[in-house]
Amino acid sequence: MTRACLLTIGDELVDGRVEDSNSSWLAKRLTDLGIVVTAHLSQGDGLEEILSALDYAVSRADLILVTGGLGPTEDDRTREALARWAGRELVEDPGAWASIQKYFAMRGVTLADSNRRQALLPDGATLLPNRAGTAPGFRLCEEIDGGAEADDARTCEVFVMPGVPSEMRQMFEDGVLPRIQERGVELVQRSLAFGGVSEARLGQLFAEHLEEGGDLRVGMCAEFGLIRVTARAYGPGGEQRIDALFEELRQEGQAWYLGEGEAGLEEFIVRELERRGMTLTLAESCTAGLVASRLGQVPGLSHVLHRAYVTYANEVKHQVLGVPESLLEIEGAVSEACARAMALGVRRVAGADLAGAVTGIAGPEGGTEEKPVGLVYLAVASRDRIWCVERQYGHPGRQIVRNRAATDLLLLLWKALEGVGGESLDSSPAS
Amino acid sequence: MTRACLLTIGDELVDGRVEDSNSSWLAKRLTDLGIVVTAHLSQGDGLEEILSALDYAVSRADLILVTGGLGPTEDDRTREALARWAGRELVEDPGAWASIQKYFAMRGVTLADSNRRQALLPDGATLLPNRAGTAPGFRLCEEIDGGAEADDARTCEVFVMPGVPSEMRQMFEDGVLPRIQERGVELVQRSLAFGGVSEARLGQLFAEHLEEGGDLRVGMCAEFGLIRVTARAYGPGGEQRIDALFEELRQEGQAWYLGEGEAGLEEFIVRELERRGMTLTLAESCTAGLVASRLGQVPGLSHVLHRAYVTYANEVKHQVLGVPESLLEIEGAVSEACARAMALGVRRVAGADLAGAVTGIAGPEGGTEEKPVGLVYLAVASRDRIWCVERQYGHPGRQIVRNRAATDLLLLLWKALEGVGGESLDSSPAS
């Protein structure tokens, strides 16, 4: 098993001016190659800071990927830090200097003296050419003393790349990837999605599979209304071992199973509508188009959703959806009765097979004692059934209420499609 | 000077499945408060890993902000790690347990036994309530031994928050910010927003103000259709120095000036509609509710937008909006003529003062040689004028096309409201 640590250098990362996109890109790339990433560390441009970050990294990795701090100016100290850390001199690399000169000549730009600094590499380092910019990268191999245990002696490989994402990615593919592939790890990774269940509950159900370590690792994370369970099998027979595991997980979590793969809840719904040749429509009040817009992420939505409505005002609910005025007066627009009438109404108006509706109080204003901020009613109507739920999200903020309401309506649509009655769902015949 | 270190915990961060957005958000927030952020560290869920990360952090910070690993399952070990690191027992916090029970009851979800684990805090820690989710946070104060130098003894404050960004942000504002503000840095920070101009062009215009250093610092960043120029004044007289600077910036950038403050483009539009007592409606095709949904972030939208439509199908554009069938046949649904007819039609149907419409090809399928993926038409109709623009976004991916189209329609709505003719806008009398 190869362990890697990522080290991104730059004051602009540490103080939040620039978001560090290199770490997650590299982490994903390495993980997919079967490397175990153990830590990411972002550190400012100071020499001492880089040195202590390298010490931290080397204690938990056989592979260190460093990005940033290779620019031409005085405040770029990554070259110097690496040389000092490895106990070597900085020497000019002729190949590096030639390629910097060529790069400037090609673009017709005058070289600054400071650019020559960029051709300095720690003695014995291997140049990694930069096809997309001026700063060359390099590779160092360090023998790590195992201390008292001679068996712990090992080699740590350090790759140093520029911080500019496009240059870094190019250099990774050209110069880092081939070296890593030589290490030859066999890895299969697949995932299942579950919905309408809390992470805690599913975690309890799958507890025995979630234990750490081994050559079949299972992880779980919540994203936009679904719980994603990811399995990684190292070594031979990975597909078969994951097949067997997923068979168990699917059975144990059957009530909430959505499907295999990386699709989101929105895509599961659109694909299921397509598969059944069904159409969908929506009437949204407090979410104001968020449900439609999230479904709109899925290519081909236009084939299953021909129209949808944002109906904030009471007279629009009445005129467009046919919600009775008396219902709006007596029950109010934020009520189970109104959500049901909206779903039934929009289904009829749009001539769709399935309709979803949401009405509630996103806040921060507009709540009353009886109907507080965060109260939301969701309804789904099919040809012959209605599903309706009440939700009370409290005061986590307007955007969170809207996002949760949208997610819960998507989950309700999924349950309606599947015909599966969830624990907190109330389904009754359509009136 | 207060130094802070950020520690984000989670296997899903370290292996690249999930991007760590917490670090840059917190770094920016702390930097704005005058705190010097010295490092970000992302570490997996293992106990030993968290412990060594804490040791690394405490050696370079007086303030440690930890996020993640507070979930209910076995693989969430942040609570345990903090207790062990501080040499304390984990004890159940009655307030934390009560709020977890309340949260589940409100949402009508059954509690899992494992959720009770979330109420465990290190002995002596102060609870940070979670208004947006189940996992409570906490604050610990640790006396740090200065080693041989007794003068180096100091207090390190550790804040532990959930990893879910929305929950973390809420908890930061509620429970962390007030404590940090007590440390008392004198800093005034304000910002201006500009729209419909590139960051490069505005940067050139404001170049002399953007130089680094000094006690008045100006930064610029692009976000969701606007360019935000932020000024930070350290020391006395900050308000006056920023007043003088903003007077200049407003004059130099007058053509693109939106307003002062942290509001987004959506809020500028909704507030302007309210100020003028005007109503808005929308007809969206390829954006499928995204424009309505983005406006829906602004409290009070329901007073200015009573209804809006998603009109994907041609027959819906005809039946609901009155777009002539002959126009759809001859010009096609993705055409300037159709966008204009949609804006005029939806304005009439909704009886609104202002109407926006968008039609285009978000991709990845559906393009032709004549009308490629990424081609979008936007239109805005007022009582007596129409504004219409064609955009060709190319193939950056479906979500990016949809986001850009939504942003450009919002900018067009703003220009229509202001009556300002932008450089690439074409305005003509309404037919």
CSV table of C-alpha atoms in Angstrom, one decimal, chain A:
chain,number,residue,atom,x,y,z
A,1,MET,CA,0.0,0.0,0.0
A,2,THR,CA,1.4,3.4,-1.0
A,3,ARG,CA,0.5,6.3,1.2
A,4,ALA,CA,0.6,9.9,-0.1
A,5,CYS,CA,0.5,13.3,1.5
A,6,LEU,CA,-0.4,16.5,-0.4
A,7,LEU,CA,1.3,19.8,0.4
A,8,THR,CA,0.1,23.0,-1.2
A,9,ILE,CA,2.2,26.1,-0.7
A,10,GLY,CA,1.1,29.8,-0.8
A,11,ASP,CA,0.0,32.7,1.4
A,12,GLU,CA,-2.9,33.3,-0.9
A,13,LEU,CA,-4.3,29.8,-0.2
A,14,VAL,CA,-3.8,30.0,3.6
A,15,ASP,CA,-5.5,33.4,4.0
A,16,GLY,CA,-8.4,32.3,1.8
A,17,ARG,CA,-7.9,34.7,-1.2
A,18,VAL,CA,-7.6,31.7,-3.5
A,19,GLU,CA,-9.4,28.3,-3.1
A,20,ASP,CA,-7.1,25.3,-3.1
A,21,SER,CA,-8.4,23.2,-6.0
A,22,ASN,CA,-5.2,21.3,-6.4
A,23,SER,CA,-5.6,19.1,-3.3
A,24,SER,CA,-8.9,17.7,-4.1
A,25,TRP,CA,-8.0,17.1,-7.8
A,26,LEU,CA,-4.8,15.3,-6.9
A,27,ALA,CA,-6.5,13.4,-4.1
A,28,LYS,CA,-9.2,12.1,-6.4
A,29,ARG,CA,-6.6,11.2,-9.1
A,30,LEU,CA,-4.4,9.4,-6.6
A,31,THR,CA,-7.3,7.5,-4.9
A,32,ASP,CA,-8.5,6.3,-8.3
A,33,LEU,CA,-5.0,5.0,-8.9
A,34,GLY,CA,-5.1,3.0,-5.7
A,35,ILE,CA,-2.9,5.3,-3.6
A,36,VAL,CA,-4.1,6.0,-0.1
A,37,VAL,CA,-4.0,9.7,0.6
A,38,THR,CA,-3.4,10.3,4.3
A,39,ALA,CA,-3.4,14.1,4.6
A,40,HIS,CA,-3.6,17.5,2.8
A,41,LEU,CA,-1.6,20.4,4.2
A,42,SER,CA,-1.7,24.0,3.0
A,43,GLN,CA,1.1,26.2,4.3
A,44,GLY,CA,2.3,29.8,3.7
A,45,ASP,CA,5.4,30.7,1.7
A,46,GLY,CA,7.8,30.9,4.7
A,47,LEU,CA,10.8,28.7,4.7
A,48,GLU,CA,10.4,27.3,8.2
A,49,GLU,CA,6.7,26.6,7.5
A,50,ILE,CA,7.5,24.6,4.4
A,51,LEU,CA,10.2,22.7,6.3
A,52,SER,CA,7.9,21.7,9.2
A,53,ALA,CA,5.2,20.7,6.7
A,54,LEU,CA,7.6,18.4,4.9
A,55,ASP,CA,8.6,16.8,8.2
A,56,TYR,CA,4.9,16.2,9.0
A,57,ALA,CA,4.3,14.8,5.5
A,58,VAL,CA,7.3,12.4,5.5
A,59,SER,CA,6.2,10.8,8.7
A,60,ARG,CA,2.9,9.6,7.1
A,61,ALA,CA,3.7,9.0,3.4
A,62,ASP,CA,5.9,7.3,0.9
A,63,LEU,CA,4.9,9.8,-1.7
A,64,ILE,CA,4.7,13.6,-1.2
A,65,LEU,CA,3.2,15.8,-3.8
A,66,VAL,CA,4.1,19.5,-3.4
A,67,THR,CA,2.5,22.3,-5.4
A,68,GLY,CA,3.2,26.0,-5.4
A,69,GLY,CA,6.0,28.4,-4.5
A,70,LEU,CA,8.0,27.9,-7.7
A,71,GLY,CA,7.6,31.4,-9.1
A,72,PRO,CA,10.4,33.7,-10.0
A,73,THR,CA,10.1,36.1,-7.1
A,74,GLU,CA,11.8,36.3,-3.7
A,75,ASP,CA,8.7,35.1,-1.8
A,76,ASP,CA,8.7,31.8,-3.7
A,77,ARG,CA,10.8,29.5,-1.5
A,78,THR,CA,9.8,26.0,-2.3
A,79,ARG,CA,13.0,25.1,-4.2
A,80,GLU,CA,15.1,26.4,-1.4
A,81,ALA,CA,13.1,24.6,1.3
A,82,LEU,CA,13.3,21.3,-0.6
A,83,ALA,CA,17.1,21.6,-1.0
A,84,ARG,CA,17.5,22.4,2.7
A,85,TRP,CA,15.2,19.6,3.8
A,86,ALA,CA,17.1,17.1,1.7
A,87,GLY,CA,20.5,18.5,2.7
A,88,ARG,CA,21.5,19.4,-0.8
A,89,GLU,CA,22.8,22.5,-2.7
A,90,LEU,CA,20.7,24.4,-5.3
A,91,VAL,CA,22.3,24.1,-8.7
A,92,GLU,CA,21.2,25.4,-12.1
A,93,ASP,CA,19.7,22.7,-14.3
A,94,PRO,CA,20.7,23.4,-17.9
A,95,GLY,CA,17.6,21.7,-19.3
A,96,ALA,CA,15.4,23.8,-17.1
A,97,TRP,CA,17.2,27.0,-18.1
A,98,ALA,CA,17.0,26.2,-21.8
A,99,SER,CA,13.2,25.5,-21.6
A,100,ILE,CA,12.5,28.7,-19.7
A,101,GLN,CA,14.4,30.7,-22.4
A,102,LYS,CA,12.5,28.9,-25.1
A,103,TYR,CA,9.2,29.5,-23.5
A,104,PHE,CA,9.8,33.3,-23.3
A,105,ALA,CA,11.3,33.4,-26.8
A,106,MET,CA,8.2,31.7,-28.2
A,107,ARG,CA,5.9,34.2,-26.6
A,108,GLY,CA,8.1,37.1,-27.6
A,109,VAL,CA,8.5,38.3,-24.0
A,110,THR,CA,11.7,39.6,-22.5
A,111,LEU,CA,13.2,37.5,-19.7
A,112,ALA,CA,13.5,39.0,-16.3
A,113,ASP,CA,16.7,38.2,-14.3
A,114,SER,CA,14.6,36.6,-11.7
A,115,ASN,CA,13.4,34.0,-14.1
A,116,ARG,CA,16.8,32.4,-13.9
A,117,ARG,CA,16.1,31.5,-10.3
A,118,GLN,CA,13.4,29.2,-11.6
A,119,ALA,CA,16.1,26.9,-13.2
A,120,LEU,CA,17.6,26.1,-9.8
A,121,LEU,CA,16.9,22.6,-8.6
A,122,PRO,CA,18.2,20.7,-5.6
A,123,ASP,CA,21.3,18.7,-6.5
A,124,GLY,CA,20.4,15.3,-7.8
A,125,ALA,CA,16.8,16.1,-8.5
A,126,THR,CA,15.2,15.0,-11.8
A,127,LEU,CA,13.6,17.8,-13.9
A,128,LEU,CA,9.9,17.6,-14.6
A,129,PRO,CA,9.4,19.8,-17.7
A,130,ASN,CA,6.5,22.3,-17.7
A,131,ARG,CA,4.7,22.3,-21.0
A,132,ALA,CA,2.1,24.9,-19.9
A,133,GLY,CA,4.2,27.6,-18.2
A,134,THR,CA,7.7,28.7,-17.0
A,135,ALA,CA,8.2,27.0,-13.6
A,136,PRO,CA,9.9,23.7,-14.0
A,137,GLY,CA,9.0,20.9,-11.5
A,138,PHE,CA,11.3,18.2,-10.1
A,139,ARG,CA,11.4,14.9,-8.4
A,140,LEU,CA,13.5,13.9,-5.4
A,141,CYS,CA,14.1,10.5,-3.8
A,142,GLU,CA,15.0,10.6,-0.1
A,143,GLU,CA,16.2,7.7,1.9
A,144,ILE,CA,14.3,7.8,5.2
A,145,ASP,CA,16.2,6.5,8.2
A,146,GLY,CA,14.0,4.1,10.2
A,147,GLY,CA,15.5,5.2,13.5
A,148,ALA,CA,16.2,2.3,15.9
A,149,GLU,CA,14.3,-0.2,13.7
A,150,ALA,CA,16.5,-0.7,10.6
A,151,ASP,CA,13.5,-2.5,9.0
A,152,ASP,CA,11.7,0.9,8.9
A,153,ALA,CA,14.2,2.4,6.5
A,154,ARG,CA,12.4,3.3,3.3
A,155,THR,CA,12.4,5.6,0.3
A,156,CYS,CA,10.2,8.6,0.1
A,157,GLU,CA,9.5,10.1,-3.4
A,158,VAL,CA,8.8,13.8,-3.5
A,159,PHE,CA,7.2,15.4,-6.6
A,160,VAL,CA,7.3,19.3,-6.7
A,161,MET,CA,4.9,21.0,-9.2
A,162,PRO,CA,3.8,24.6,-9.9
A,163,GLY,CA,0.7,25.9,-8.1
A,164,VAL,CA,-1.2,27.1,-11.3
A,165,PRO,CA,-3.8,24.3,-11.7
A,166,SER,CA,-3.5,24.0,-15.5
A,167,GLU,CA,0.3,23.7,-15.3
A,168,MET,CA,0.2,21.3,-12.4
A,169,ARG,CA,-2.4,19.0,-14.1
A,170,GLN,CA,-0.3,18.8,-17.3
A,171,MET,CA,2.9,18.1,-15.3
A,172,PHE,CA,1.1,15.4,-13.3
A,173,GLU,CA,-0.1,13.6,-16.4
A,174,ASP,CA,3.3,13.9,-18.1
A,175,GLY,CA,5.8,13.3,-15.4
A,176,VAL,CA,4.1,12.0,-12.2
A,177,LEU,CA,1.5,9.6,-13.4
A,178,PRO,CA,4.0,7.3,-15.3
A,179,ARG,CA,6.1,6.9,-12.1
A,180,ILE,CA,3.1,6.2,-9.9
A,181,GLN,CA,1.7,3.6,-12.4
A,182,GLU,CA,5.0,1.7,-12.1
A,183,ARG,CA,4.0,1.0,-8.5
A,184,GLY,CA,1.1,-1.0,-9.9
A,185,VAL,CA,-1.8,-1.0,-7.6
A,186,GLU,CA,-5.0,-3.0,-8.4
A,187,LEU,CA,-8.1,-1.2,-7.3
A,188,VAL,CA,-11.8,-1.5,-8.0
A,189,GLN,CA,-14.2,1.3,-6.8
A,190,ARG,CA,-18.0,1.3,-7.0
A,191,SER,CA,-20.9,2.9,-5.1
A,192,LEU,CA,-24.5,2.5,-4.1
A,193,ALA,CA,-27.1,5.2,-3.4
A,194,PHE,CA,-29.8,5.2,-0.7
A,195,GLY,CA,-32.4,7.8,0.0
A,196,GLY,CA,-35.0,8.8,2.6
A,197,VAL,CA,-33.0,7.5,5.5
A,198,SER,CA,-30.6,9.2,7.9
A,199,GLU,CA,-26.9,8.5,7.7
A,200,ALA,CA,-27.0,7.4,11.3
A,201,ARG,CA,-29.6,4.8,10.7
A,202,LEU,CA,-28.0,3.4,7.6
A,203,GLY,CA,-24.6,3.5,9.4
A,204,GLN,CA,-26.0,1.3,12.2
A,205,LEU,CA,-27.5,-1.1,9.7
A,206,PHE,CA,-24.2,-1.4,7.8
A,207,ALA,CA,-22.0,-1.1,10.9
A,208,GLU,CA,-20.2,-4.4,10.4
A,209,HIS,CA,-19.2,-3.4,6.9
A,210,LEU,CA,-17.9,0.0,7.8
A,211,GLU,CA,-15.0,-1.1,10.0
A,212,GLU,CA,-11.7,0.4,9.1
A,213,GLY,CA,-8.8,-1.3,7.2
A,214,GLY,CA,-8.5,-4.4,5.2
A,215,ASP,CA,-8.4,-4.8,1.4
A,216,LEU,CA,-12.2,-4.1,1.1
A,217,ARG,CA,-13.0,-0.6,2.4
A,218,VAL,CA,-16.5,0.8,2.7
A,219,GLY,CA,-17.2,4.5,3.3
A,220,MET,CA,-20.4,6.4,3.5
A,221,CYS,CA,-21.3,10.0,2.9
A,222,ALA,CA,-24.4,12.1,2.6
A,223,GLU,CA,-24.9,14.3,-0.4
A,224,PHE,CA,-28.0,16.3,-1.6
A,225,GLY,CA,-30.7,14.0,-0.2
A,226,LEU,CA,-29.0,10.7,-0.7
A,227,ILE,CA,-26.5,8.5,1.2
A,228,ARG,CA,-23.7,7.2,-1.0
A,229,VAL,CA,-21.9,4.0,0.1
A,230,THR,CA,-18.6,3.6,-1.7
A,231,ALA,CA,-16.6,0.3,-1.7
A,232,ARG,CA,-13.0,0.1,-2.7
A,233,ALA,CA,-11.4,-3.3,-3.2
A,234,TYR,CA,-7.6,-3.6,-3.4
A,235,GLY,CA,-5.9,-6.5,-5.0
A,236,PRO,CA,-7.2,-9.3,-7.2
A,237,GLY,CA,-10.9,-10.3,-7.5
A,238,GLY,CA,-12.1,-6.9,-6.6
A,239,GLU,CA,-15.2,-7.0,-8.8
A,240,GLN,CA,-16.4,-10.2,-7.3
A,241,ARG,CA,-15.8,-9.1,-3.7
A,242,ILE,CA,-17.7,-5.9,-4.3
A,243,ASP,CA,-20.5,-7.9,-6.0
A,244,ALA,CA,-20.9,-10.0,-2.9
A,245,LEU,CA,-20.8,-7.0,-0.6
A,246,PHE,CA,-23.4,-5.0,-2.6
A,247,GLU,CA,-25.7,-8.0,-2.7
A,248,GLU,CA,-25.8,-7.9,1.1
A,249,LEU,CA,-26.1,-4.1,1.3
A,250,ARG,CA,-28.9,-4.0,-1.2
A,251,GLN,CA,-30.9,-6.6,0.8
A,252,GLU,CA,-30.2,-5.0,4.2
A,253,GLY,CA,-31.0,-1.5,2.9
A,254,GLN,CA,-33.8,-2.5,0.5
A,255,ALA,CA,-36.3,0.0,1.8
A,256,TRP,CA,-34.1,2.9,0.9
A,257,TYR,CA,-32.2,1.6,-2.1
A,258,LEU,CA,-32.0,3.9,-5.1
A,259,GLY,CA,-29.4,2.3,-7.4
A,260,GLU,CA,-25.8,1.7,-8.2
A,261,GLY,CA,-23.5,4.4,-9.6
A,262,GLU,CA,-22.5,8.0,-9.2
A,263,ALA,CA,-25.9,9.5,-10.2
A,264,GLY,CA,-27.6,12.0,-7.9
A,265,LEU,CA,-31.2,11.8,-6.7
A,266,GLU,CA,-32.3,14.1,-9.6
A,267,GLU,CA,-30.8,11.7,-12.2
A,268,PHE,CA,-32.4,8.6,-10.6
A,269,ILE,CA,-35.8,10.3,-10.8
A,270,VAL,CA,-35.4,11.5,-14.4
A,271,ARG,CA,-34.1,8.1,-15.6
A,272,GLU,CA,-37.0,6.3,-13.8
A,273,LEU,CA,-39.5,8.6,-15.5
A,274,GLU,CA,-37.9,8.0,-18.9
A,275,ARG,CA,-37.9,4.2,-18.2
A,276,ARG,CA,-41.6,4.2,-17.4
A,277,GLY,CA,-42.5,6.7,-20.2
A,278,MET,CA,-44.1,9.0,-17.6
A,279,THR,CA,-44.2,12.8,-17.5
A,280,LEU,CA,-43.8,15.1,-14.5
A,281,THR,CA,-44.9,18.6,-13.6
A,282,LEU,CA,-44.4,20.8,-10.6
A,283,ALA,CA,-46.0,23.6,-8.6
A,284,GLU,CA,-43.6,25.4,-6.3
A,285,SER,CA,-44.2,28.1,-3.9
A,286,CYS,CA,-41.5,28.6,-1.2
A,287,THR,CA,-38.8,26.8,-3.3
A,288,ALA,CA,-39.5,29.1,-6.3
A,289,GLY,CA,-38.2,26.8,-9.0
A,290,LEU,CA,-35.5,25.1,-7.1
A,291,VAL,CA,-36.9,21.6,-7.6
A,292,ALA,CA,-37.3,22.2,-11.3
A,293,SER,CA,-33.9,23.7,-11.5
A,294,ARG,CA,-32.2,20.8,-9.7
A,295,LEU,CA,-34.0,18.3,-12.0
A,296,GLY,CA,-32.8,20.5,-14.9
A,297,GLN,CA,-29.2,19.4,-14.1
A,298,VAL,CA,-30.1,16.1,-15.8
A,299,PRO,CA,-29.7,16.0,-19.6
A,300,GLY,CA,-33.0,15.1,-21.2
A,301,LEU,CA,-35.3,16.6,-18.5
A,302,SER,CA,-37.2,18.4,-21.2
A,303,HIS,CA,-38.6,15.0,-22.5
A,304,VAL,CA,-40.3,14.2,-19.2
A,305,LEU,CA,-41.0,17.7,-17.8
A,306,HIS,CA,-42.8,19.8,-20.4
A,307,ARG,CA,-43.8,22.6,-18.0
A,308,ALA,CA,-43.7,23.7,-14.4
A,309,TYR,CA,-45.0,26.6,-12.3
A,310,VAL,CA,-43.8,28.9,-9.6
A,311,THR,CA,-47.0,29.9,-7.8
A,312,TYR,CA,-46.3,32.3,-4.9
A,313,ALA,CA,-49.4,34.4,-4.9
A,314,ASN,CA,-52.8,33.0,-3.7
A,315,GLU,CA,-54.6,34.3,-6.8
A,316,VAL,CA,-52.1,32.4,-9.0
A,317,LYS,CA,-52.7,29.2,-7.0
A,318,HIS,CA,-56.4,29.7,-7.6
A,319,GLN,CA,-56.4,30.9,-11.2
A,320,VAL,CA,-53.7,28.7,-12.6
A,321,LEU,CA,-53.9,25.6,-10.4
A,322,GLY,CA,-57.6,25.8,-9.5
A,323,VAL,CA,-57.0,25.7,-5.7
A,324,PRO,CA,-60.4,26.7,-4.3
A,325,GLU,CA,-60.5,30.3,-2.9
A,326,SER,CA,-62.5,29.0,0.1
A,327,LEU,CA,-59.7,26.5,0.8
A,328,LEU,CA,-57.1,29.3,0.7
A,329,GLU,CA,-59.2,31.4,3.1
A,330,ILE,CA,-60.0,28.7,5.6
A,331,GLU,CA,-56.9,26.5,5.6
A,332,GLY,CA,-54.4,29.0,4.3
A,333,ALA,CA,-51.8,28.7,1.5
A,334,VAL,CA,-49.4,26.9,3.9
A,335,SER,CA,-51.4,23.8,4.7
A,336,GLU,CA,-51.7,20.2,3.8
A,337,ALA,CA,-55.0,20.8,2.0
A,338,CYS,CA,-53.3,23.5,-0.2
A,339,ALA,CA,-50.3,21.3,-1.0
A,340,ARG,CA,-52.7,18.5,-2.0
A,341,ALA,CA,-54.9,20.8,-4.1
A,342,MET,CA,-51.8,22.3,-5.8
A,343,ALA,CA,-50.5,18.8,-6.7
A,344,LEU,CA,-53.9,17.7,-8.1
A,345,GLY,CA,-54.4,21.0,-9.9
A,346,VAL,CA,-51.0,21.2,-11.6
A,347,ARG,CA,-51.2,17.6,-12.6
A,348,ARG,CA,-54.6,18.3,-14.3
A,349,VAL,CA,-53.5,21.6,-15.9
A,350,ALA,CA,-50.3,20.1,-17.3
A,351,GLY,CA,-51.8,16.8,-18.3
A,352,ALA,CA,-48.8,15.0,-16.6
A,353,ASP,CA,-48.6,11.6,-15.1
A,354,LEU,CA,-47.0,12.7,-11.9
A,355,ALA,CA,-47.1,16.1,-10.1
A,356,GLY,CA,-45.2,17.5,-7.2
A,357,ALA,CA,-46.1,20.5,-5.1
A,358,VAL,CA,-44.5,22.4,-2.3
A,359,THR,CA,-45.8,25.3,-0.1
A,360,GLY,CA,-44.3,26.6,3.1
A,361,ILE,CA,-42.6,29.5,4.9
A,362,ALA,CA,-38.9,29.8,4.1
A,363,GLY,CA,-38.4,32.8,6.3
A,364,PRO,CA,-36.9,34.7,7.8
A,365,GLU,CA,-40.2,36.7,8.0
A,366,GLY,CA,-43.8,35.5,7.5
A,367,GLY,CA,-44.1,33.0,10.3
A,368,THR,CA,-46.9,33.0,12.9
A,369,GLU,CA,-47.3,31.2,16.2
A,370,GLU,CA,-49.5,28.6,14.6
A,371,LYS,CA,-47.5,28.4,11.3
A,372,PRO,CA,-43.9,29.1,12.2
A,373,VAL,CA,-40.9,29.7,9.8
A,374,GLY,CA,-39.7,26.4,8.5
A,375,LEU,CA,-43.1,24.8,8.2
A,376,VAL,CA,-43.5,23.2,4.8
A,377,TYR,CA,-46.0,20.9,3.1
A,378,LEU,CA,-45.1,18.6,0.3
A,379,ALA,CA,-47.4,16.6,-2.0
A,380,VAL,CA,-47.2,14.3,-4.9
A,381,ALA,CA,-50.1,13.2,-7.0
A,382,SER,CA,-50.2,10.3,-9.4
A,383,ARG,CA,-53.2,9.0,-11.5
A,384,ASP,CA,-54.8,7.4,-8.4
A,385,ARG,CA,-52.9,8.3,-5.3
A,386,ILE,CA,-51.7,11.3,-3.3
A,387,TRP,CA,-48.7,11.3,-1.0
A,388,CYS,CA,-48.4,14.2,1.5
A,389,VAL,CA,-46.0,15.1,4.2
A,390,GLU,CA,-45.6,17.9,6.7
A,391,ARG,CA,-42.1,19.1,7.6
A,392,GLN,CA,-40.9,21.4,10.3
A,393,TYR,CA,-37.3,22.5,9.5
A,394,GLY,CA,-37.0,25.2,12.2
A,395,HIS,CA,-34.9,28.3,11.6
A,396,PRO,CA,-31.7,27.2,10.0
A,397,GLY,CA,-31.9,30.0,7.4
A,398,ARG,CA,-33.9,30.6,4.3
A,399,GLN,CA,-31.6,28.8,1.9
A,400,ILE,CA,-31.4,25.7,4.1
A,401,VAL,CA,-35.2,25.5,4.4
A,402,ARG,CA,-35.5,25.8,0.6
A,403,ASN,CA,-32.8,23.2,-0.1
A,404,ARG,CA,-34.3,20.7,2.4
A,405,ALA,CA,-37.8,21.2,1.1
A,406,ALA,CA,-36.6,20.6,-2.5
A,407,THR,CA,-34.7,17.5,-1.4
A,408,ASP,CA,-37.7,16.1,0.5
A,409,LEU,CA,-40.0,16.7,-2.5
A,410,LEU,CA,-37.5,14.8,-4.7
A,411,LEU,CA,-37.5,12.0,-2.2
A,412,LEU,CA,-41.2,11.9,-2.1
A,413,LEU,CA,-41.3,11.8,-5.9
A,414,TRP,CA,-38.9,8.9,-5.8
A,415,LYS,CA,-41.1,7.0,-3.3
A,416,ALA,CA,-44.2,7.7,-5.3
A,417,LEU,CA,-42.4,6.3,-8.4
A,418,GLU,CA,-41.3,3.3,-6.6
A,419,GLY,CA,-44.6,2.8,-4.7
A,420,VAL,CA,-42.6,2.3,-1.6
A,421,GLY,CA,-44.2,3.6,1.6
A,422,GLY,CA,-41.5,5.1,3.8
A,423,GLU,CA,-41.7,5.4,7.6
A,424,SER,CA,-42.8,9.0,7.8
A,425,LEU,CA,-44.9,9.1,4.6
A,426,ASP,CA,-48.6,9.2,4.6
A,427,SER,CA,-50.2,8.0,1.4
A,428,SER,CA,-53.9,8.0,0.8
A,429,PRO,CA,-56.2,7.6,-2.2
A,430,ALA,CA,-56.5,10.7,-4.4
A,431,SER,CA,-59.8,12.6,-3.9
